[in-house]
mmCIF file of C-alpha atoms in Angstrom:
data_model
loop_
_atom_site.group_PDB
_atom_site.id
_atom_site.type_symbol
_atom_site.label_atom_id
_atom_site.label_comp_id
_atom_site.label_asym_id
_atom_site.label_seq_id
_atom_site.Cartn_x
_atom_site.Cartn_y
_atom_site.Cartn_z
ATOM 1 C CA UNK A 300 0.249 -0.033 0.130
ATOM 2 C CA UNK A 301 1.413 3.568 -0.830
ATOM 3 C CA UNK A 302 2.184 5.657 1.398
ATOM 4 C CA UNK A 303 -1.103 7.850 2.232
ATOM 5 C CA UNK A 304 -1.812 10.941 4.549
ATOM 6 C CA UNK A 305 -5.080 8.817 5.367
ATOM 7 C CA UNK A 306 -6.245 5.378 7.162
ATOM 8 C CA UNK A 307 -7.408 3.384 6.902
ATOM 9 C CA UNK A 308 -10.806 4.520 7.594
ATOM 10 C CA UNK A 309 -9.989 7.846 6.234
ATOM 11 C CA UNK A 310 -8.968 10.196 8.827
ATOM 12 C CA UNK A 311 -6.315 12.477 8.876
ATOM 13 C CA UNK A 312 -3.233 11.515 9.818
ATOM 14 C CA UNK A 313 -1.658 15.127 9.976
ATOM 15 C CA UNK A 314 -2.202 17.739 12.724
ATOM 16 C CA UNK A 315 -2.914 21.267 10.279
ATOM 17 C CA UNK A 316 -2.095 24.964 11.013
ATOM 18 C CA UNK A 317 -5.105 25.532 13.084
ATOM 19 C CA UNK A 318 -4.335 22.593 15.481
ATOM 20 C CA UNK A 319 -1.058 22.818 16.121
ATOM 21 C CA UNK A 320 -1.929 26.112 17.346
ATOM 22 C CA UNK A 321 -4.508 25.104 19.416
ATOM 23 C CA UNK A 322 -1.629 21.991 20.875
ATOM 24 C CA UNK A 323 0.925 24.690 21.113
ATOM 25 C CA UNK A 324 -1.824 26.508 23.826
ATOM 26 C CA UNK A 325 -2.516 22.936 25.452
ATOM 27 C CA UNK A 326 1.840 22.308 25.984
ATOM 28 C CA UNK A 327 1.422 26.103 27.533
ATOM 29 C CA UNK A 328 0.168 23.896 30.365
ATOM 30 C CA UNK A 329 2.273 21.481 30.912
ATOM 31 C CA UNK A 330 5.943 21.185 32.204
ATOM 32 C CA UNK A 331 8.770 23.115 29.997
ATOM 33 C CA UNK A 332 10.419 20.387 29.888
ATOM 34 C CA UNK A 333 7.230 18.514 27.482
ATOM 35 C CA UNK A 334 6.534 22.037 25.921
ATOM 36 C CA UNK A 335 10.422 22.274 24.295
ATOM 37 C CA UNK A 336 9.804 18.627 23.356
ATOM 38 C CA UNK A 337 6.318 18.671 21.950
ATOM 39 C CA UNK A 338 8.267 22.427 19.532
ATOM 40 C CA UNK A 339 10.793 20.279 18.380
ATOM 41 C CA UNK A 340 8.602 17.383 16.940
ATOM 42 C CA UNK A 341 6.485 20.526 15.963
ATOM 43 C CA UNK A 342 8.881 23.508 13.626
ATOM 44 C CA UNK A 343 11.116 20.577 12.739
ATOM 45 C CA UNK A 344 9.505 17.315 11.668
ATOM 46 C CA UNK A 345 11.313 14.857 13.198
ATOM 47 C CA UNK A 346 10.643 11.435 13.676
ATOM 48 C CA UNK A 347 10.194 10.962 17.889
ATOM 49 C CA UNK A 348 13.250 8.967 18.442
ATOM 50 C CA UNK A 349 15.116 11.748 16.539
ATOM 51 C CA UNK A 350 14.215 14.135 19.167
ATOM 52 C CA UNK A 351 14.949 11.930 21.967
ATOM 53 C CA UNK A 352 18.334 11.390 20.601
ATOM 54 C CA UNK A 353 18.408 15.760 20.482
ATOM 55 C CA UNK A 354 21.554 16.439 22.638
ATOM 56 C CA UNK A 355 22.584 19.989 23.136
ATOM 57 C CA UNK A 356 25.725 20.211 20.632
ATOM 58 C CA UNK A 357 23.082 19.594 18.283
ATOM 59 C CA UNK A 358 21.396 22.784 18.782
ATOM 60 C CA UNK A 359 22.432 25.515 17.186
ATOM 61 C CA UNK A 360 21.650 29.015 18.282
ATOM 62 C CA UNK A 361 23.487 30.976 15.695
ATOM 63 C CA UNK A 362 23.159 29.241 12.749
ATOM 64 C CA UNK A 363 19.460 29.389 14.088
ATOM 65 C CA UNK A 364 19.142 25.092 13.558
ATOM 66 C CA UNK A 365 18.592 22.538 15.327
ATOM 67 C CA UNK A 366 21.171 19.151 13.598
ATOM 68 C CA UNK A 367 19.564 15.912 13.759
ATOM 69 C CA UNK A 368 20.916 12.195 12.918
ATOM 70 C CA UNK A 369 18.697 11.030 10.642
ATOM 71 C CA UNK A 370 18.413 7.402 12.527
ATOM 72 C CA UNK A 371 16.154 5.754 10.064
ATOM 73 C CA UNK A 372 18.949 5.307 8.108
ATOM 74 C CA UNK A 373 21.290 2.052 7.569
ATOM 75 C CA UNK A 374 24.329 3.691 8.528
ATOM 76 C CA UNK A 375 25.744 6.002 11.434
ATOM 77 C CA UNK A 376 26.563 9.604 11.316
ATOM 78 C CA UNK A 377 24.403 10.498 8.255
ATOM 79 C CA UNK A 378 22.586 14.178 9.965
ATOM 80 C CA UNK A 379 20.594 17.305 8.463
ATOM 81 C CA UNK A 380 19.874 20.466 10.118
ATOM 82 C CA UNK A 381 16.615 21.821 10.094
ATOM 83 C CA UNK A 382 15.651 25.556 10.380
ATOM 84 C CA UNK A 383 13.788 26.507 13.306
ATOM 85 C CA UNK A 384 12.218 29.971 14.604
ATOM 86 C CA UNK A 385 13.986 31.810 16.878
ATOM 87 C CA UNK A 386 10.857 31.616 19.855
ATOM 88 C CA UNK A 387 12.141 27.516 20.153
ATOM 89 C CA UNK A 388 14.996 28.483 20.049
ATOM 90 C CA UNK A 389 14.843 30.866 23.233
ATOM 91 C CA UNK A 390 13.139 27.913 24.826
ATOM 92 C CA UNK A 391 15.506 25.515 24.415
ATOM 93 C CA UNK A 392 18.343 27.764 25.822
ATOM 94 C CA UNK A 393 16.421 28.541 28.238
ATOM 95 C CA UNK A 394 14.526 25.696 29.564
ATOM 96 C CA UNK A 395 17.570 23.540 28.775
ATOM 97 C CA UNK A 396 20.691 25.509 28.920
ATOM 98 C CA UNK A 397 22.198 25.633 25.189
ATOM 99 C CA UNK A 398 23.744 28.185 25.523
ATOM 100 C CA UNK A 399 25.925 27.658 28.928
ATOM 101 C CA UNK A 400 25.919 24.731 28.417
ATOM 102 C CA UNK A 401 28.296 25.189 24.676
ATOM 103 C CA UNK A 402 29.702 27.447 26.278
ATOM 104 C CA UNK A 403 31.219 25.510 29.502
ATOM 105 C CA UNK A 404 32.938 23.311 27.144
ATOM 106 C CA UNK A 405 29.979 20.291 27.143
ATOM 107 C CA UNK A 406 29.924 20.292 23.588
ATOM 108 C CA UNK A 407 31.990 16.602 23.621
ATOM 109 C CA UNK A 408 29.791 15.069 26.647
ATOM 110 C CA UNK A 409 26.980 15.798 24.428
ATOM 111 C CA UNK A 410 24.189 16.500 27.247
ATOM 112 C CA UNK A 411 20.707 14.769 25.896
ATOM 113 C CA UNK A 412 17.873 16.903 26.295
ATOM 114 C CA UNK A 413 15.193 14.809 27.245
ATOM 115 C CA UNK A 414 15.489 12.074 29.424
ATOM 116 C CA UNK A 415 11.912 10.365 28.194
ATOM 117 C CA UNK A 416 11.600 6.358 27.455
ATOM 118 C CA UNK A 417 9.773 6.159 23.421
ATOM 119 C CA UNK A 418 7.191 5.250 24.869
ATOM 120 C CA UNK A 419 6.930 7.842 28.307
ATOM 121 C CA UNK A 420 7.546 10.115 25.254
ATOM 122 C CA UNK A 421 4.250 8.604 23.205
ATOM 123 C CA UNK A 422 2.191 8.878 26.307
ATOM 124 C CA UNK A 423 3.763 12.521 27.285
ATOM 125 C CA UNK A 424 2.414 13.840 23.522
ATOM 126 C CA UNK A 425 -0.675 12.085 23.895
ATOM 127 C CA UNK A 426 -1.659 13.970 26.690
ATOM 128 C CA UNK A 427 -0.742 17.104 25.042
ATOM 129 C CA UNK A 428 -3.435 16.230 22.108
ATOM 130 C CA UNK A 429 -5.675 15.212 24.613
ATOM 131 C CA UNK A 430 -5.800 18.116 26.288
ATOM 132 C CA UNK A 431 -5.884 19.841 22.887
ATOM 133 C CA UNK A 432 -8.837 18.786 22.307
ATOM 134 C CA UNK A 433 -7.159 17.297 18.538
ATOM 135 C CA UNK A 434 -7.839 13.526 19.390
ATOM 136 C CA UNK A 435 -9.821 12.241 16.270
ATOM 137 C CA UNK A 436 -12.076 9.272 18.100
ATOM 138 C CA UNK A 437 -8.037 8.028 19.484
ATOM 139 C CA UNK A 438 -5.920 7.590 16.098
ATOM 140 C CA UNK A 439 -3.859 10.338 15.529
ATOM 141 C CA UNK A 440 -0.381 9.148 16.694
ATOM 142 C CA UNK A 441 2.796 11.310 18.171
ATOM 143 C CA UNK A 442 3.403 10.812 14.113
ATOM 144 C CA UNK A 443 1.030 12.954 13.306
ATOM 145 C CA UNK A 444 3.586 16.613 14.557
ATOM 146 C CA UNK A 445 5.907 14.959 11.224
ATOM 147 C CA UNK A 446 2.976 14.952 8.719
ATOM 148 C CA UNK A 447 2.186 18.158 9.791
ATOM 149 C CA UNK A 448 5.367 20.034 9.437
ATOM 150 C CA UNK A 449 5.248 18.227 6.212
ATOM 151 C CA UNK A 450 1.799 19.389 4.837
ATOM 152 C CA UNK A 451 2.825 23.070 6.169
ATOM 153 C CA UNK A 452 6.344 23.451 3.927
ATOM 154 C CA UNK A 453 4.082 22.302 0.570
ATOM 155 C CA UNK A 454 0.807 24.866 1.827
ATOM 156 C CA UNK A 455 3.349 26.919 2.343
ATOM 157 C CA UNK A 456 4.750 26.828 -0.687
ATOM 158 C CA UNK A 457 8.600 25.222 -0.033
ATOM 159 C CA UNK A 458 9.654 23.620 -3.060
ATOM 160 C CA UNK A 459 9.620 19.901 -2.441
ATOM 161 C CA UNK A 460 13.508 18.716 -2.474
ATOM 162 C CA UNK A 461 13.641 21.356 0.496
ATOM 163 C CA UNK A 462 11.243 19.271 2.693
ATOM 164 C CA UNK A 463 12.766 16.406 1.482
ATOM 165 C CA UNK A 464 16.387 17.811 3.476
ATOM 166 C CA UNK A 465 14.968 18.411 6.629
ATOM 167 C CA UNK A 466 12.711 15.330 6.289
ATOM 168 C CA UNK A 467 16.004 13.079 5.955
ATOM 169 C CA UNK A 468 13.532 11.285 3.205
ATOM 170 C CA UNK A 469 15.721 8.989 0.907
ATOM 171 C CA UNK A 470 13.028 9.384 -1.928
ATOM 172 C CA UNK A 471 11.311 12.476 -3.195
ATOM 173 C CA UNK A 472 8.575 10.421 -3.849
ATOM 174 C CA UNK A 473 8.438 9.455 0.180
ATOM 175 C CA UNK A 474 8.116 13.615 1.017
ATOM 176 C CA UNK A 475 5.608 14.432 -2.701
ATOM 177 C CA UNK A 476 2.701 13.144 -0.276
ATOM 178 C CA UNK A 477 2.512 15.872 1.552
ATOM 179 C CA UNK A 478 1.278 17.571 -1.646
ATOM 180 C CA UNK A 479 -1.587 14.672 -0.943
ATOM 181 C CA UNK A 480 -3.386 17.310 1.825
ATOM 182 C CA UNK A 481 -6.986 17.223 1.694
ATOM 183 C CA UNK A 482 -9.704 19.814 3.420
ATOM 184 C CA UNK A 483 -8.245 23.017 3.612
ATOM 185 C CA UNK A 484 -5.023 22.239 3.341
ATOM 186 C CA UNK A 485 -5.733 21.419 0.041
ATOM 187 C CA UNK A 486 -8.300 24.009 -1.158
ATOM 188 C CA UNK A 487 -4.777 26.839 0.715
ATOM 189 C CA UNK A 488 -2.458 24.829 -2.155
ATOM 190 C CA UNK A 489 -4.933 24.680 -5.051
ATOM 191 C CA UNK A 490 -5.183 28.449 -4.681
ATOM 192 C CA UNK A 491 -2.159 28.916 -5.183
ATOM 193 C CA UNK A 492 -2.576 28.425 -9.123
ATOM 194 C CA UNK A 493 -5.985 30.522 -9.752
#
């Protein structure tokens, strides 16, 4: 079965821009560490395991990017950088003392930003989705952030090859599914040709 933005019952597998705003607002009621975790998922499109592996030395405050090791690749040492909004970098620095860690010569120590297990992180994300009221019959998963990032990027007119690089896809055909958005996103994409 080819990749799709809809599940077998026709439910969306991505968060919309409106839902992203609701999620960000709901996350404000959770601990700061979880808010930064949610922010990284929303604004980078990384996989949950890639976020959990993120270390302080991979947050480039001056360059405005977060560097992820692509964990789905067969070889180690394949990295990609994703530009992120300054507000996310400021929040990461405030909560995780990024600049202090880097200036203190701890770059080599590679301090992980979150100590969650994968199951705990998944549960925390589901709690935020519930609090935001964006669950669709309990079917929305943490991967919805990744898909939402891809749809938002394509909707904003970002070239597919750039979205491919940011998401770490090996094939452009994988990235192309984000052009198959539905609902309001589909209307926004279509309106660019009118």
